[in-house]
Amino acid sequence: MLAISEAICRYRRQQGIDGPLFLGFDTHALSVPACTTAVEVLAANGTNIMLAEHDAYTPTPAVSHAILSYNRGRSTGLADGVVVTPSHNPPDNGGFKYNPPTGDRPIAAPPAGLKPGRMS
């Protein structure tokens, strides 16, 4: 989780994404500790992190909606997001879903070690 979070920070810098990062997580047992680790790395990199009120569980579509709503009418300071979820991975695995400013999968090729969509 540390390496993936750091890679996301580097990707954001490379792409000039400097708005907030909407961070969500699901009910999987590993999601809360993974989210905590992500917050630590993102904060250490100066990322403005947006979490659901009261740290509520957040489905992927809610994060996409938040990104699109925030970015509507903007051309700078765009938001992106991450959902900590194993999604379709086996139950003993966790994973990250990265959502770029478009609210879905990245358009530009991510750096080595980062795959579009679900990352684990």
PDB file of C-alpha atoms in Angstrom:
ATOM      1  CA  MET A   1       0.000   0.000   0.000  1.00  0.00           C
ATOM      2  CA  LEU A   2       2.880   2.330   0.715  1.00  0.00           C
ATOM      3  CA  ALA A   3       4.386   1.881  -2.753  1.00  0.00           C
ATOM      4  CA  ILE A   4       1.049   2.226  -4.552  1.00  0.00           C
ATOM      5  CA  SER A   5       0.155   5.367  -2.604  1.00  0.00           C
ATOM      6  CA  GLU A   6       3.561   6.875  -3.386  1.00  0.00           C
ATOM      7  CA  ALA A   7       3.164   5.948  -7.070  1.00  0.00           C
ATOM      8  CA  ILE A   8      -0.207   7.725  -7.130  1.00  0.00           C
ATOM      9  CA  CYS A   9       1.431  10.846  -5.682  1.00  0.00           C
ATOM     10  CA  ARG A  10       4.115  10.729  -8.368  1.00  0.00           C
ATOM     11  CA  TYR A  11       1.518  10.170 -11.069  1.00  0.00           C
ATOM     12  CA  ARG A  12      -0.468  13.187  -9.847  1.00  0.00           C
ATOM     13  CA  ARG A  13       2.666  15.355 -10.021  1.00  0.00           C
ATOM     14  CA  GLN A  14       3.552  14.060 -13.512  1.00  0.00           C
ATOM     15  CA  GLN A  15       0.043  14.766 -14.770  1.00  0.00           C
ATOM     16  CA  GLY A  16      -0.249  18.162 -13.050  1.00  0.00           C
ATOM     17  CA  ILE A  17      -3.206  17.007 -10.928  1.00  0.00           C
ATOM     18  CA  ASP A  18      -3.136  19.373  -7.968  1.00  0.00           C
ATOM     19  CA  GLY A  19      -6.717  19.475  -6.707  1.00  0.00           C
ATOM     20  CA  PRO A  20      -8.072  17.346  -3.878  1.00  0.00           C
ATOM     21  CA  LEU A  21      -7.989  13.573  -3.932  1.00  0.00           C
ATOM     22  CA  PHE A  22     -11.312  11.974  -2.980  1.00  0.00           C
ATOM     23  CA  LEU A  23     -10.522   8.862  -0.944  1.00  0.00           C
ATOM     24  CA  GLY A  24     -13.070   6.143  -0.271  1.00  0.00           C
ATOM     25  CA  PHE A  25     -13.006   2.648   1.155  1.00  0.00           C
ATOM     26  CA  ASP A  26     -15.350  -0.301   1.493  1.00  0.00           C
ATOM     27  CA  THR A  27     -16.291  -2.783   4.219  1.00  0.00           C
ATOM     28  CA  HIS A  28     -13.506  -5.284   3.489  1.00  0.00           C
ATOM     29  CA  ALA A  29     -11.488  -6.021   6.642  1.00  0.00           C
ATOM     30  CA  LEU A  30      -8.236  -4.764   5.115  1.00  0.00           C
ATOM     31  CA  SER A  31      -9.705  -1.558   3.691  1.00  0.00           C
ATOM     32  CA  VAL A  32      -9.537   0.566   6.857  1.00  0.00           C
ATOM     33  CA  PRO A  33      -5.861  -0.129   7.646  1.00  0.00           C
ATOM     34  CA  ALA A  34      -4.979   0.256   3.958  1.00  0.00           C
ATOM     35  CA  CYS A  35      -6.858   3.560   3.829  1.00  0.00           C
ATOM     36  CA  THR A  36      -5.001   4.743   6.935  1.00  0.00           C
ATOM     37  CA  THR A  37      -1.686   3.949   5.256  1.00  0.00           C
ATOM     38  CA  ALA A  38      -2.782   5.745   2.085  1.00  0.00           C
ATOM     39  CA  VAL A  39      -3.772   8.833   4.094  1.00  0.00           C
ATOM     40  CA  GLU A  40      -0.346   8.916   5.760  1.00  0.00           C
ATOM     41  CA  VAL A  41       1.512   8.727   2.425  1.00  0.00           C
ATOM     42  CA  LEU A  42      -0.798  11.151   0.618  1.00  0.00           C
ATOM     43  CA  ALA A  43      -0.605  13.685   3.461  1.00  0.00           C
ATOM     44  CA  ALA A  44       3.187  13.396   3.608  1.00  0.00           C
ATOM     45  CA  ASN A  45       3.182  14.335  -0.092  1.00  0.00           C
ATOM     46  CA  GLY A  46       1.017  17.406   0.550  1.00  0.00           C
ATOM     47  CA  THR A  47      -2.143  15.987  -1.018  1.00  0.00           C
ATOM     48  CA  ASN A  48      -5.446  17.577   0.032  1.00  0.00           C
ATOM     49  CA  ILE A  49      -7.508  14.484   0.943  1.00  0.00           C
ATOM     50  CA  MET A  50     -11.307  14.451   0.955  1.00  0.00           C
ATOM     51  CA  LEU A  51     -13.011  11.668   2.952  1.00  0.00           C
ATOM     52  CA  ALA A  52     -16.689  10.931   3.450  1.00  0.00           C
ATOM     53  CA  GLU A  53     -18.231  12.482   6.541  1.00  0.00           C
ATOM     54  CA  HIS A  54     -17.558  10.408   9.684  1.00  0.00           C
ATOM     55  CA  ASP A  55     -15.220   8.207   7.592  1.00  0.00           C
ATOM     56  CA  ALA A  56     -18.246   6.429   6.135  1.00  0.00           C
ATOM     57  CA  TYR A  57     -17.813   3.552   3.706  1.00  0.00           C
ATOM     58  CA  THR A  58     -17.785   4.878   0.164  1.00  0.00           C
ATOM     59  CA  PRO A  59     -18.767   2.940  -2.978  1.00  0.00           C
ATOM     60  CA  THR A  60     -16.739   3.528  -6.139  1.00  0.00           C
ATOM     61  CA  PRO A  61     -19.567   5.369  -7.956  1.00  0.00           C
ATOM     62  CA  ALA A  62     -19.777   7.902  -5.092  1.00  0.00           C
ATOM     63  CA  VAL A  63     -16.101   8.770  -5.493  1.00  0.00           C
ATOM     64  CA  SER A  64     -16.524   9.102  -9.265  1.00  0.00           C
ATOM     65  CA  HIS A  65     -19.531  11.372  -8.722  1.00  0.00           C
ATOM     66  CA  ALA A  66     -17.603  13.527  -6.248  1.00  0.00           C
ATOM     67  CA  ILE A  67     -14.732  13.933  -8.735  1.00  0.00           C
ATOM     68  CA  LEU A  68     -17.052  14.867 -11.598  1.00  0.00           C
ATOM     69  CA  SER A  69     -19.059  17.276  -9.437  1.00  0.00           C
ATOM     70  CA  TYR A  70     -15.947  18.982  -8.112  1.00  0.00           C
ATOM     71  CA  ASN A  71     -14.318  19.261 -11.555  1.00  0.00           C
ATOM     72  CA  ARG A  72     -17.427  20.558 -13.355  1.00  0.00           C
ATOM     73  CA  GLY A  73     -16.549  23.934 -14.887  1.00  0.00           C
ATOM     74  CA  ARG A  74     -12.902  23.789 -13.799  1.00  0.00           C
ATOM     75  CA  SER A  75      -9.823  23.632 -15.980  1.00  0.00           C
ATOM     76  CA  THR A  76      -7.237  23.837 -13.184  1.00  0.00           C
ATOM     77  CA  GLY A  77      -6.977  22.405  -9.697  1.00  0.00           C
ATOM     78  CA  LEU A  78      -8.735  19.239 -10.832  1.00  0.00           C
ATOM     79  CA  ALA A  79      -9.607  16.472  -8.387  1.00  0.00           C
ATOM     80  CA  ASP A  80      -9.055  12.751  -8.758  1.00  0.00           C
ATOM     81  CA  GLY A  81      -9.657   9.862  -6.394  1.00  0.00           C
ATOM     82  CA  VAL A  82      -8.896   6.446  -4.990  1.00  0.00           C
ATOM     83  CA  VAL A  83     -11.170   3.759  -3.615  1.00  0.00           C
ATOM     84  CA  VAL A  84      -9.549   1.209  -1.327  1.00  0.00           C
ATOM     85  CA  THR A  85     -11.349  -2.024  -2.194  1.00  0.00           C
ATOM     86  CA  PRO A  86     -10.499  -5.594  -3.120  1.00  0.00           C
ATOM     87  CA  SER A  87     -13.297  -5.337  -5.700  1.00  0.00           C
ATOM     88  CA  HIS A  88     -13.041  -8.558  -7.706  1.00  0.00           C
ATOM     89  CA  ASN A  89      -9.765  -9.665  -6.143  1.00  0.00           C
ATOM     90  CA  PRO A  90      -9.689 -12.739  -3.881  1.00  0.00           C
ATOM     91  CA  PRO A  91     -10.912 -12.061  -0.307  1.00  0.00           C
ATOM     92  CA  ASP A  92      -7.397 -12.203   1.168  1.00  0.00           C
ATOM     93  CA  ASN A  93      -6.195  -9.424  -1.167  1.00  0.00           C
ATOM     94  CA  GLY A  94      -6.835  -5.723  -1.019  1.00  0.00           C
ATOM     95  CA  GLY A  95      -6.643  -3.247  -3.849  1.00  0.00           C
ATOM     96  CA  PHE A  96      -6.846   0.351  -5.001  1.00  0.00           C
ATOM     97  CA  LYS A  97      -9.018   1.750  -7.767  1.00  0.00           C
ATOM     98  CA  TYR A  98      -7.618   4.989  -9.130  1.00  0.00           C
ATOM     99  CA  ASN A  99     -10.080   7.471 -10.657  1.00  0.00           C
ATOM    100  CA  PRO A 100      -8.529  10.317 -12.678  1.00  0.00           C
ATOM    101  CA  PRO A 101     -10.140  13.745 -13.137  1.00  0.00           C
ATOM    102  CA  THR A 102     -12.456  12.237 -15.771  1.00  0.00           C
ATOM    103  CA  GLY A 103     -14.046  10.098 -13.025  1.00  0.00           C
ATOM    104  CA  ASP A 104     -13.138   6.774 -14.627  1.00  0.00           C
ATOM    105  CA  ARG A 105     -10.018   4.999 -15.782  1.00  0.00           C
ATOM    106  CA  PRO A 106      -6.869   6.971 -16.637  1.00  0.00           C
ATOM    107  CA  ILE A 107      -6.508   8.181 -20.203  1.00  0.00           C
ATOM    108  CA  ALA A 108      -2.752   8.815 -20.155  1.00  0.00           C
ATOM    109  CA  ALA A 109      -0.420   5.896 -19.586  1.00  0.00           C
ATOM    110  CA  PRO A 110       0.427   5.693 -15.875  1.00  0.00           C
ATOM    111  CA  PRO A 111       4.033   5.316 -14.685  1.00  0.00           C
ATOM    112  CA  ALA A 112       5.658   1.907 -14.410  1.00  0.00           C
ATOM    113  CA  GLY A 113       4.034  -0.136 -11.667  1.00  0.00           C
ATOM    114  CA  LEU A 114       0.665   1.610 -11.922  1.00  0.00           C
ATOM    115  CA  LYS A 115      -2.089  -0.033 -13.924  1.00  0.00           C
ATOM    116  CA  PRO A 116      -5.280   1.708 -15.028  1.00  0.00           C
ATOM    117  CA  GLY A 117      -8.323   0.803 -12.951  1.00  0.00           C
ATOM    118  CA  ARG A 118      -7.915  -1.603 -10.022  1.00  0.00           C
ATOM    119  CA  MET A 119      -4.452  -1.833  -8.500  1.00  0.00           C
ATOM    120  CA  SER A 120      -3.367  -4.420  -6.010  1.00  0.00           C
TER     121      SER A 120
END
